[in-house]
Coordinates of C-alpha atoms in Angstrom, one line a residue:
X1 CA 26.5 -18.0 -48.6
X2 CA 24.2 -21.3 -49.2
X3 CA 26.2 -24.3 -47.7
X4 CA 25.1 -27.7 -49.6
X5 CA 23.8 -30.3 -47.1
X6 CA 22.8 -33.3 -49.3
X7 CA 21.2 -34.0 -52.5
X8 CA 18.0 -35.6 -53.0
X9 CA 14.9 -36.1 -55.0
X10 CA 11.7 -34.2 -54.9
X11 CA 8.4 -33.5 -56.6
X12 CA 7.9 -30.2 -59.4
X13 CA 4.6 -28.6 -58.0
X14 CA 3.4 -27.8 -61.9
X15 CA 4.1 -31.2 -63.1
X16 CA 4.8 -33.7 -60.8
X17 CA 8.1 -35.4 -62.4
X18 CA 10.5 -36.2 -60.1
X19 CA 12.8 -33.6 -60.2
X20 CA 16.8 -33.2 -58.2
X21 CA 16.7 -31.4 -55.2
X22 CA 19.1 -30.2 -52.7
X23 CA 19.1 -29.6 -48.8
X24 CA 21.6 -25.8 -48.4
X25 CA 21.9 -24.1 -44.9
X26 CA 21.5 -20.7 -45.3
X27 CA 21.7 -18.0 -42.0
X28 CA 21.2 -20.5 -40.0
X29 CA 17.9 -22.0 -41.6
X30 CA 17.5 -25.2 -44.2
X31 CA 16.1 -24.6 -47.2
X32 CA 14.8 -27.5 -49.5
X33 CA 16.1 -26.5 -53.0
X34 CA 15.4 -28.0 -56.6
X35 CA 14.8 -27.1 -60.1
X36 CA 12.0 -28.8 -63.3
X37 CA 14.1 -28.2 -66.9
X38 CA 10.3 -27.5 -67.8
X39 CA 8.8 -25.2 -65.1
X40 CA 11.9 -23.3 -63.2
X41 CA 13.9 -23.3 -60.0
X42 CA 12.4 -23.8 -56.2
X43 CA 13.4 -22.7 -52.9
X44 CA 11.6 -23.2 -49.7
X45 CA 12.4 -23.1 -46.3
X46 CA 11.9 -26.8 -44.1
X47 CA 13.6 -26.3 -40.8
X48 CA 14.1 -23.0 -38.2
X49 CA 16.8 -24.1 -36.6
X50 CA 20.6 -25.2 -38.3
X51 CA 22.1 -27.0 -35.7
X52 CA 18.8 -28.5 -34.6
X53 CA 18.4 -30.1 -37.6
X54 CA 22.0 -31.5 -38.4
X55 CA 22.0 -32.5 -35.2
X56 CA 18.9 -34.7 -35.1
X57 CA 19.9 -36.5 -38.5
X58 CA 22.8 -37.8 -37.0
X59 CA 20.2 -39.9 -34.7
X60 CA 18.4 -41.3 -37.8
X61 CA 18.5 -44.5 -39.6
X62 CA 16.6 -46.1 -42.4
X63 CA 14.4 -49.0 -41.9
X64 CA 14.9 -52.5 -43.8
X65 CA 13.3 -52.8 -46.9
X66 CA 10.3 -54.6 -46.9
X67 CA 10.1 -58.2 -48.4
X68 CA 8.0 -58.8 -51.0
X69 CA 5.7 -55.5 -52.3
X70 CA 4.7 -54.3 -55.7
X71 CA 7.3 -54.3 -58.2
X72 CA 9.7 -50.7 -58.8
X73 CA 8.4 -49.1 -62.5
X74 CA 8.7 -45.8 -61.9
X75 CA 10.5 -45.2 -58.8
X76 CA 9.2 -43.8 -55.7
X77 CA 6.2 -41.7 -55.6
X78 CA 4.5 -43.5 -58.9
X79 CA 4.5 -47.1 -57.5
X80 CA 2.7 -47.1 -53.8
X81 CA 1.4 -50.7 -53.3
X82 CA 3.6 -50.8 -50.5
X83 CA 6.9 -51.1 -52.9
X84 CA 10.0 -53.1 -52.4
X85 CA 11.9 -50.0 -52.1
X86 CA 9.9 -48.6 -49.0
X87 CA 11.6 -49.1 -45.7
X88 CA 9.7 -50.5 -43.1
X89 CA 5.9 -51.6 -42.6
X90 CA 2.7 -49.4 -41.9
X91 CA 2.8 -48.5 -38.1
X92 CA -0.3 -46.7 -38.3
X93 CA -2.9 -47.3 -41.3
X94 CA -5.9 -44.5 -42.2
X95 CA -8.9 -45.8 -43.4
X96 CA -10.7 -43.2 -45.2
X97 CA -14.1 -44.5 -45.1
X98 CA -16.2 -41.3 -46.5
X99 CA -16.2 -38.2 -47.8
X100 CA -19.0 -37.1 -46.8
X101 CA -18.5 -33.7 -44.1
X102 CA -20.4 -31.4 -42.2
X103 CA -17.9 -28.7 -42.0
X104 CA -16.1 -27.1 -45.1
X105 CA -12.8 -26.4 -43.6
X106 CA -10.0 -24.2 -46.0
X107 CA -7.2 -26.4 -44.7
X108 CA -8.9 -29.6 -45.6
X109 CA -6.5 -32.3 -47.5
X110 CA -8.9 -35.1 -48.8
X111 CA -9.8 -35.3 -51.9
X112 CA -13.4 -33.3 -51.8
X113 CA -14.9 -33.7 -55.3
X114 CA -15.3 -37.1 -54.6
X115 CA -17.4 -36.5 -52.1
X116 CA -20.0 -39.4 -52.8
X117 CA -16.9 -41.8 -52.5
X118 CA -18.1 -44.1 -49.4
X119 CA -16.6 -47.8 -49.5
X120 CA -19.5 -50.4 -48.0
X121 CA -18.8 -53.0 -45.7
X122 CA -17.3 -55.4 -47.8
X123 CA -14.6 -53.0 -49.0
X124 CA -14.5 -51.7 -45.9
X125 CA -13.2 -55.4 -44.7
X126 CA -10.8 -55.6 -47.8
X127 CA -8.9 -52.1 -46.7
X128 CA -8.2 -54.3 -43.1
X129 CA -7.1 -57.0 -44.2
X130 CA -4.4 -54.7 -46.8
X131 CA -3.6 -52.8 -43.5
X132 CA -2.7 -56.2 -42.2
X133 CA -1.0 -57.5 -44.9
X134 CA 1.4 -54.5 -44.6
X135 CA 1.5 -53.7 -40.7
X136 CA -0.1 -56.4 -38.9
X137 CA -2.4 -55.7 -36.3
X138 CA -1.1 -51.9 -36.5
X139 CA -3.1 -48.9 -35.3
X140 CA -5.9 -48.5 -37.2
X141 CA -7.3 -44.5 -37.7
X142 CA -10.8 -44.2 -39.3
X143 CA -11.3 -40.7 -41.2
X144 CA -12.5 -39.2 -43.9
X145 CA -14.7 -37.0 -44.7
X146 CA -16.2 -37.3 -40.9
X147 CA -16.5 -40.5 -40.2
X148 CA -19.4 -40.1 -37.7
X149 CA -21.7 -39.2 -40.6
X150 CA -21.5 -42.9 -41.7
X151 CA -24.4 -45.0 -40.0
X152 CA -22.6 -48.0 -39.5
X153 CA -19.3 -46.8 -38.0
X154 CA -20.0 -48.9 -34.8
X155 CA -20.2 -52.0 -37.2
X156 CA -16.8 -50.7 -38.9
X157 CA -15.5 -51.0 -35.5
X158 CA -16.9 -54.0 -34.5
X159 CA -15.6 -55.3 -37.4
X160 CA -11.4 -54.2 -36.8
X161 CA -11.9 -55.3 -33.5
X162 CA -13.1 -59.1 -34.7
X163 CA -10.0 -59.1 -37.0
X164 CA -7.7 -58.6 -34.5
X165 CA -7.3 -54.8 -34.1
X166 CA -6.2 -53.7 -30.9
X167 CA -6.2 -50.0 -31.2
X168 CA -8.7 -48.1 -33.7
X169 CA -9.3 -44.3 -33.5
X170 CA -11.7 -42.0 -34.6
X171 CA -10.6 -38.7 -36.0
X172 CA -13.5 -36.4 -36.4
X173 CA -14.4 -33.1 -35.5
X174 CA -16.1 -33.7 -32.7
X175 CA -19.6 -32.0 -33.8
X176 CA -21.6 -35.3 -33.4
X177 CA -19.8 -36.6 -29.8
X178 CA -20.6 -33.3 -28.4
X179 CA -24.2 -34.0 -29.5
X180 CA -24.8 -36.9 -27.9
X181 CA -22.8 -39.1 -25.0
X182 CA -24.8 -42.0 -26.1
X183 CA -24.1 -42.0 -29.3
X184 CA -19.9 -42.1 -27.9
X185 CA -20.8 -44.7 -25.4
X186 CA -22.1 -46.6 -28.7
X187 CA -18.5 -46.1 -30.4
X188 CA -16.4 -46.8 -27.2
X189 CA -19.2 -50.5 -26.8
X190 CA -18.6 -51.4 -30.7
X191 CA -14.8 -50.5 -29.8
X192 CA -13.2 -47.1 -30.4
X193 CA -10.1 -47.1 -28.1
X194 CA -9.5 -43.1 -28.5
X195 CA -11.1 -40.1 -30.2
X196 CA -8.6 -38.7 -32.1
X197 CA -10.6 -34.9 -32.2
X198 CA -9.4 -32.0 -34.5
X199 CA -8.5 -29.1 -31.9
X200 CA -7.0 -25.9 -33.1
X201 CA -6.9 -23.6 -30.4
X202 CA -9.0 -22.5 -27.1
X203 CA -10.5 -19.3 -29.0
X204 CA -13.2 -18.9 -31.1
X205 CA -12.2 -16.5 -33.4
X206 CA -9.4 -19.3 -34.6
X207 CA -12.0 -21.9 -35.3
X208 CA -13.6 -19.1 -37.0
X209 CA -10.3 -18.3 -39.7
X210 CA -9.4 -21.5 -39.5
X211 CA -13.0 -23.9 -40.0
X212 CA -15.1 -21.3 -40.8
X213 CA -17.8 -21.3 -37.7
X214 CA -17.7 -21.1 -33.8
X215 CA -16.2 -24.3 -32.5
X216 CA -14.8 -23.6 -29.5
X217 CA -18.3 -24.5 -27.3
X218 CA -18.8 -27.9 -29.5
X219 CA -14.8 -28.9 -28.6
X220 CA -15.2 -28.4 -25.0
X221 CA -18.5 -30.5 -24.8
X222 CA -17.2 -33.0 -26.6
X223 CA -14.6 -33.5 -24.1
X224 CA -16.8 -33.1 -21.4
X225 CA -18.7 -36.1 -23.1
X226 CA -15.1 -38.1 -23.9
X227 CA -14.8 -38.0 -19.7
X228 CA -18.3 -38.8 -18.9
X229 CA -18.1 -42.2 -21.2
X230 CA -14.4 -42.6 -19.8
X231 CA -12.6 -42.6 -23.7
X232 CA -9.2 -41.7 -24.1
X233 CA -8.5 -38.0 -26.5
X234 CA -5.8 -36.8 -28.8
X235 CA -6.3 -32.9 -29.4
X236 CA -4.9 -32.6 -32.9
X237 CA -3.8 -28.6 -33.5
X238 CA -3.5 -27.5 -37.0
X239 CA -1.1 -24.4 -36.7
X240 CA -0.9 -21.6 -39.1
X241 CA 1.2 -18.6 -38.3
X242 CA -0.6 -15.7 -36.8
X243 CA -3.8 -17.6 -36.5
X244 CA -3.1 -19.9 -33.8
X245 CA 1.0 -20.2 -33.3
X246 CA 0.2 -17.9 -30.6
X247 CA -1.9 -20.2 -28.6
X248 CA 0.4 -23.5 -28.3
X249 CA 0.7 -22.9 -24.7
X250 CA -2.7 -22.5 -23.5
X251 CA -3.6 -26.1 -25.7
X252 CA -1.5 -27.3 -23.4
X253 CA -2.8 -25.7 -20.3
X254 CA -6.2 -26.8 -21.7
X255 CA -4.9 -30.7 -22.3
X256 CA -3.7 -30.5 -18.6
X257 CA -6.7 -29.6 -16.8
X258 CA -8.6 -32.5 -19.0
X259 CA -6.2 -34.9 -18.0
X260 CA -6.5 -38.3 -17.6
X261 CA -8.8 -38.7 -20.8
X262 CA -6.7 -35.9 -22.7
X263 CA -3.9 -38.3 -23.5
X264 CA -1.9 -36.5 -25.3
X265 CA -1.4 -33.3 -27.8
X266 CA -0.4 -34.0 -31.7
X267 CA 1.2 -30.7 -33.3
X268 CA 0.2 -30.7 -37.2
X269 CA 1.8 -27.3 -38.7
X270 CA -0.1 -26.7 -41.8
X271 CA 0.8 -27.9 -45.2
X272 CA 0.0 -26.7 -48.2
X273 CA -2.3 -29.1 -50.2
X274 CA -5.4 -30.0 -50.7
X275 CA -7.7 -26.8 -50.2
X276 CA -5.0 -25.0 -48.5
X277 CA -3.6 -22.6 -49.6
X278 CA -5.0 -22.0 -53.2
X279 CA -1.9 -20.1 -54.1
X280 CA 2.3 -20.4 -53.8
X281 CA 2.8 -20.4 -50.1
X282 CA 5.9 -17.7 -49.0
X283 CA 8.5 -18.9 -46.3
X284 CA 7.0 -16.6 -43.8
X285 CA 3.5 -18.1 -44.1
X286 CA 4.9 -21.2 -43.4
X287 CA 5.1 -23.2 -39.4
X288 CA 7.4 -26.0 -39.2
X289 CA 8.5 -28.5 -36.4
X290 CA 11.7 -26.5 -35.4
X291 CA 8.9 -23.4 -34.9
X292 CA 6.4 -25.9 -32.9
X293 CA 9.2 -26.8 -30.7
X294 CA 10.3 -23.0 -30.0
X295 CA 6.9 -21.8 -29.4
X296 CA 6.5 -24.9 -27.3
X297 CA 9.3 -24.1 -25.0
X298 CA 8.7 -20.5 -25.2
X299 CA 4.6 -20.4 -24.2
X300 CA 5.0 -22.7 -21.5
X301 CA 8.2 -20.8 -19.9
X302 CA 10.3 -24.1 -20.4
X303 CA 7.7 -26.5 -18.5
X304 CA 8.4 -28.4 -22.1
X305 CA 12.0 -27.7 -23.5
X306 CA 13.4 -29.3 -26.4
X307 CA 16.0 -31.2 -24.2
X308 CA 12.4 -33.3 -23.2
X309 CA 11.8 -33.7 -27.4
X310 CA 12.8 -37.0 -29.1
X311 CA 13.2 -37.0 -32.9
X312 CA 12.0 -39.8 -34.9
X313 CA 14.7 -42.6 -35.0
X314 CA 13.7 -44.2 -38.3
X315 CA 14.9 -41.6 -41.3
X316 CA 13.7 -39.3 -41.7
X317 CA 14.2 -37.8 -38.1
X318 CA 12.6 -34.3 -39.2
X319 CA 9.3 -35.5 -40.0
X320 CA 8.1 -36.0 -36.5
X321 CA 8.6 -36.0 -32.7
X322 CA 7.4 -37.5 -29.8
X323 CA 7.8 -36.6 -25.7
X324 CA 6.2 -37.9 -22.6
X325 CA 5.3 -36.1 -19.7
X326 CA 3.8 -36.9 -16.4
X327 CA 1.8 -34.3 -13.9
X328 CA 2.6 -33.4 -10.6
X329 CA 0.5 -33.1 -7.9
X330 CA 1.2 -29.4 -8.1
X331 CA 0.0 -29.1 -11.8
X332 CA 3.6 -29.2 -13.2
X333 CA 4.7 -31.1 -16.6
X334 CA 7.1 -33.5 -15.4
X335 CA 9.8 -35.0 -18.3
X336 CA 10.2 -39.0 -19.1
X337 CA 12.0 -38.6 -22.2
X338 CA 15.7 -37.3 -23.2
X339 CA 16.2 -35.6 -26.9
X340 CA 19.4 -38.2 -27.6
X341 CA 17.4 -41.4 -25.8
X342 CA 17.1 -43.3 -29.4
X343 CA 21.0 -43.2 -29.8
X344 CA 21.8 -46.9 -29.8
X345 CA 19.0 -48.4 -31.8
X346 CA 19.7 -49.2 -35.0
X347 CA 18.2 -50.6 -38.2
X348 CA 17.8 -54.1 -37.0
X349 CA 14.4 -52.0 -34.6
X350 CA 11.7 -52.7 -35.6
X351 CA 10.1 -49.2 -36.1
X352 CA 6.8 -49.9 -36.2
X353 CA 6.2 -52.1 -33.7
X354 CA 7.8 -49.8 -31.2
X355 CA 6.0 -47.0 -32.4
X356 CA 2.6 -49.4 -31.8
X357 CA 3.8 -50.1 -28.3
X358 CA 3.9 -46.7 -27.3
X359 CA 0.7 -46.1 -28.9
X360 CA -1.2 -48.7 -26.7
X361 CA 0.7 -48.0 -23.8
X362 CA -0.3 -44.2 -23.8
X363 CA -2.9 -43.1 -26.1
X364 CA -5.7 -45.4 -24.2
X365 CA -7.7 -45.4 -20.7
X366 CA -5.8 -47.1 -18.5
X367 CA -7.9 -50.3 -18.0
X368 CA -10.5 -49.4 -14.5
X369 CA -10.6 -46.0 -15.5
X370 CA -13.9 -44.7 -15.5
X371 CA -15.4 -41.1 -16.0
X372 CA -13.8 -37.9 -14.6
X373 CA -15.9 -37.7 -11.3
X374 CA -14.1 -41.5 -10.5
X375 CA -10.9 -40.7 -12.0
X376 CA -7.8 -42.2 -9.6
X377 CA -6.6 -39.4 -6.7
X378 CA -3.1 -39.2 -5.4
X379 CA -2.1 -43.0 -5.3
X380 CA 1.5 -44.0 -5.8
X381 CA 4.1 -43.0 -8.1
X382 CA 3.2 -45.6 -10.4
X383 CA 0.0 -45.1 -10.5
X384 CA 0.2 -41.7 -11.0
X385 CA 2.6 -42.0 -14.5
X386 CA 0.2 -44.5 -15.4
X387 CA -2.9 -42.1 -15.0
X388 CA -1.8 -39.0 -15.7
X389 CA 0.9 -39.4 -18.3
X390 CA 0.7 -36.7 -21.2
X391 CA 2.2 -37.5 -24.7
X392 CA 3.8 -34.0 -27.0
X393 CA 4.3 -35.2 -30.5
X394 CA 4.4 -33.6 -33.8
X395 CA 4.3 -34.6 -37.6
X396 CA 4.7 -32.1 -40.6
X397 CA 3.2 -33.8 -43.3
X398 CA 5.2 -33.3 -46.5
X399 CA 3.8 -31.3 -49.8
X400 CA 4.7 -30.9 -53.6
X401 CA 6.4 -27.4 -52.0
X402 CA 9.0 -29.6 -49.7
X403 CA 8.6 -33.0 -50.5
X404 CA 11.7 -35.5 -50.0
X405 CA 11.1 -38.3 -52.1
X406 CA 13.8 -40.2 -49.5
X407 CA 11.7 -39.3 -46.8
X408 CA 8.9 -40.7 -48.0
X409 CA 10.8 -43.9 -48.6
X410 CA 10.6 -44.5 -44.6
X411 CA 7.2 -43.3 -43.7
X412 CA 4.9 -45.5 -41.8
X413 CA 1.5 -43.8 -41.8
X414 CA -0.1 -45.2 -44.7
X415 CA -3.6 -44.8 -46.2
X416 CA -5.5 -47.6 -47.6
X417 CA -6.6 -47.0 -51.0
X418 CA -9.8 -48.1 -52.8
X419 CA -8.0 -50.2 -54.4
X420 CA -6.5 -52.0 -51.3
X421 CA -3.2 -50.7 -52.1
X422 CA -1.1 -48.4 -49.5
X423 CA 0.4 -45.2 -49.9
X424 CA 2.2 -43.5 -47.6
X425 CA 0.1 -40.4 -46.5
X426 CA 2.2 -37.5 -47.9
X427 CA 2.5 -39.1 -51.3
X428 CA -1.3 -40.1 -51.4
X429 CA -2.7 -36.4 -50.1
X430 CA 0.1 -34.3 -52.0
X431 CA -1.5 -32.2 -54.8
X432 CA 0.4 -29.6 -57.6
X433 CA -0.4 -26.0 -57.6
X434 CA -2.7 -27.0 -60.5
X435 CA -4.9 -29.1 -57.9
X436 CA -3.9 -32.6 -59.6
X437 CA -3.0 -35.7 -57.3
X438 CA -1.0 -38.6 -57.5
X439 CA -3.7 -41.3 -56.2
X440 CA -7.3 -40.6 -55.8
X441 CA -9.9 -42.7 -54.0
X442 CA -13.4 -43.4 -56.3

């Protein structure tokens, strides 16, 4: 029998109306449950694991509101300027500065038909300086669309940089660094501190279900290229079940043997907006964080358990984790974090800046590294964590199936709008089954 965990607010996926919702363990699993007076009752599964979960939101806390914002009308989703009711500022802002794409990928989330939407220079400026307003000197991630198809993405850089940006990524595909080395060397001069490259798997026949074309040759040279310029990587997996859940493990591998410019893997389980999945996803068809962790542990016979996992400290813990690793000499995964290590910080943290910090300090080149063929040998300890320090983290983004309007509340990776008003990501991607969106760029 369903066992009520707590009540909260969510999205209808016909409508969008903000709708009661409830969080019941069921056999062991968490099920997100809610009902529209207009369109019927919902039910959909949001965590694996029972005790996992319960356990890991008693290490959570919410954020302080932030001061000032854009006045409450509606009520959380309808009102993203920042708010005054969001907690916390933008740790990491996305700049989506085209639409434009050379691939047509099914799992997709940005907005598509507006595909001529391209904001020039000027704008371009006026989406900083809102990321500011609302984060500071955050991290700054430059996507799209591909963002390599603009011309002047080196002046885009240039231009974070001059305002005081210290870390800006690049999340792309990859097609157009694996092309050229120059044409990276360009990005890293202008001031790209880390490719942030899609990567779903070390098979072909998964780019080919997942992106629709052979991908696997253009990923691995644009590694190749990434440690010839000497420019720090993120491999970002999108999993779907029984496409590429079977092949967590051997990311890993491949992240290890690419290491030190393979900084770090970023688990995305798929969500289900956007151009994905074009119909009402079922429970089974769905991967979440609980599932990333199990595979995790499993595929890589315990080299990363969940002990070594971290949930997110500001609420809510369930929509991501983090864990750092360091390798041995001997090829061997090596933890430096501890599940419960977030215990005694409270809501005075600040959230973002922390989760800045640990951005900088591990998601970069080590300043005096160069390319692979100079990369440091067996020096000290130190130098070794420094060098060859690997990052595990995951994020499910949140859609109109499992949204938590309460989790969205404390999110902290924000998109800039056209408009130079920030959304948190979940709200500003999420789409009904009808294809409609709450915010669109253009």
């Amino acid at each position: 029998m369903a066992e009520q965990i707590f009540e909260t607010e969510s999205l209808c996926p016909e409508c969008l109306n903000k709708i009661p919702a409830v969080y019941e363990r069921d056999n062991n699993k968490v099920y997100l449950k809610k009902a529209c007076k207009d369109h019927g009752d919902y039910r959909v599964l949001v965590w694996s694991d029972a005790n996992q979960y319960l356990s890991w939101s008693e290490q959570s806390v919410h954020a302080q509101k932030l001061r000032g914002g854009y006045g409450v009308k509606r009520g959380c989703p309808f009102d993203c300027g920042l708010c005054r009711d969001h907690e916390g500022r933008t740790c990491t802002a996305v700049l989506e500065i085209t639409y434009r794409c050379n691939m047509e990928c099914r799992v997709c989330f940005a907005d598509t038909k507006k595909a001529s939407y391209e904001p020039p220079l000027n704008k371009v400026m006026e989406m900083y300086r809102a990321a500011y307003q609302n984060g500071g000197h955050c991290s700054i991630q430059l996507s799209g669309g591909e963002p390599t198809l603009r011309k002047d993405l080196a002046d885009i850089l240039k231009m974070g940089k001059g305002l005081g940006f210290t870390h800006i990524q690049v999340n792309t595909n990859g097609i157009k660094i694996a092309q050229s080395k120059e044409y990276l060397q360009s990005l890293k001069d202008a001031g790209a501190d880390l490719i942030y490259l899609q990567f779903d798997g070390t098979e072909d026949e998964i780019y080919k279900e997942i992106r629709g074309r052979s991908m696997w040759e253009i990923k691995q040279r644009a590694v190749e290229n990434c440690e010839k310029v000497g420019i720090g990587i993120i491999l970002v997996p999108t999993i779907i079940r029984k496409i590429n859940d079977h092949n967590i493990g051997d990311i890993i591998e491949f992240a290890k043997e690419h290491m030190p410019t393979v900084k770090g893997v970023h688990f995305q389980p798929v969500s289900f907006f956007g151009r994905f999945p074009g119909r009402v996803p079922k429970d089974e068809d769905r991967m979440n964080l609980s599932d990333i962790i199990f595979e995790l542990q499993k595929q890589t016979k315990g080299e990363i358990s969940s002990d070594y996992i971290v949930p997110r400290k500001r609420y809510d813990p369930h929509c991501a984790f983090s864990s750092l690793f360091y390798l041995t000499e001997q090829g061997k995964l090596r933890a430096l974090t501890k599940e419960n290590q977030n215990m005694l910080l409270d809501n005075k943290t600040d959230f973002a800046k922390k989760a800045n910090e640990f951005t900088n300090a591990h998601w970069r080149m080590p300043k005096g590294s160069g390319n692979k063929t100079s990369r440091p040998e067996m020096g000290s300890f130190i130098d070794r964590l420094r060098n060859y320090s690997l990052t595990v983290t995951g994020m499910g983004f949140q859609d109109v199936w499992n949204i938590d309007i309460g989790r969205l509340k404390g999110c902290c990776v924000h998109v800039v709008t056209a408009d130079n008003r920030v959304a948190p990501l979940c709200a500003f991607h999420v789409t009904s089954i009808g294809g409609e969106r709450l915010y669109k760029n253009g």
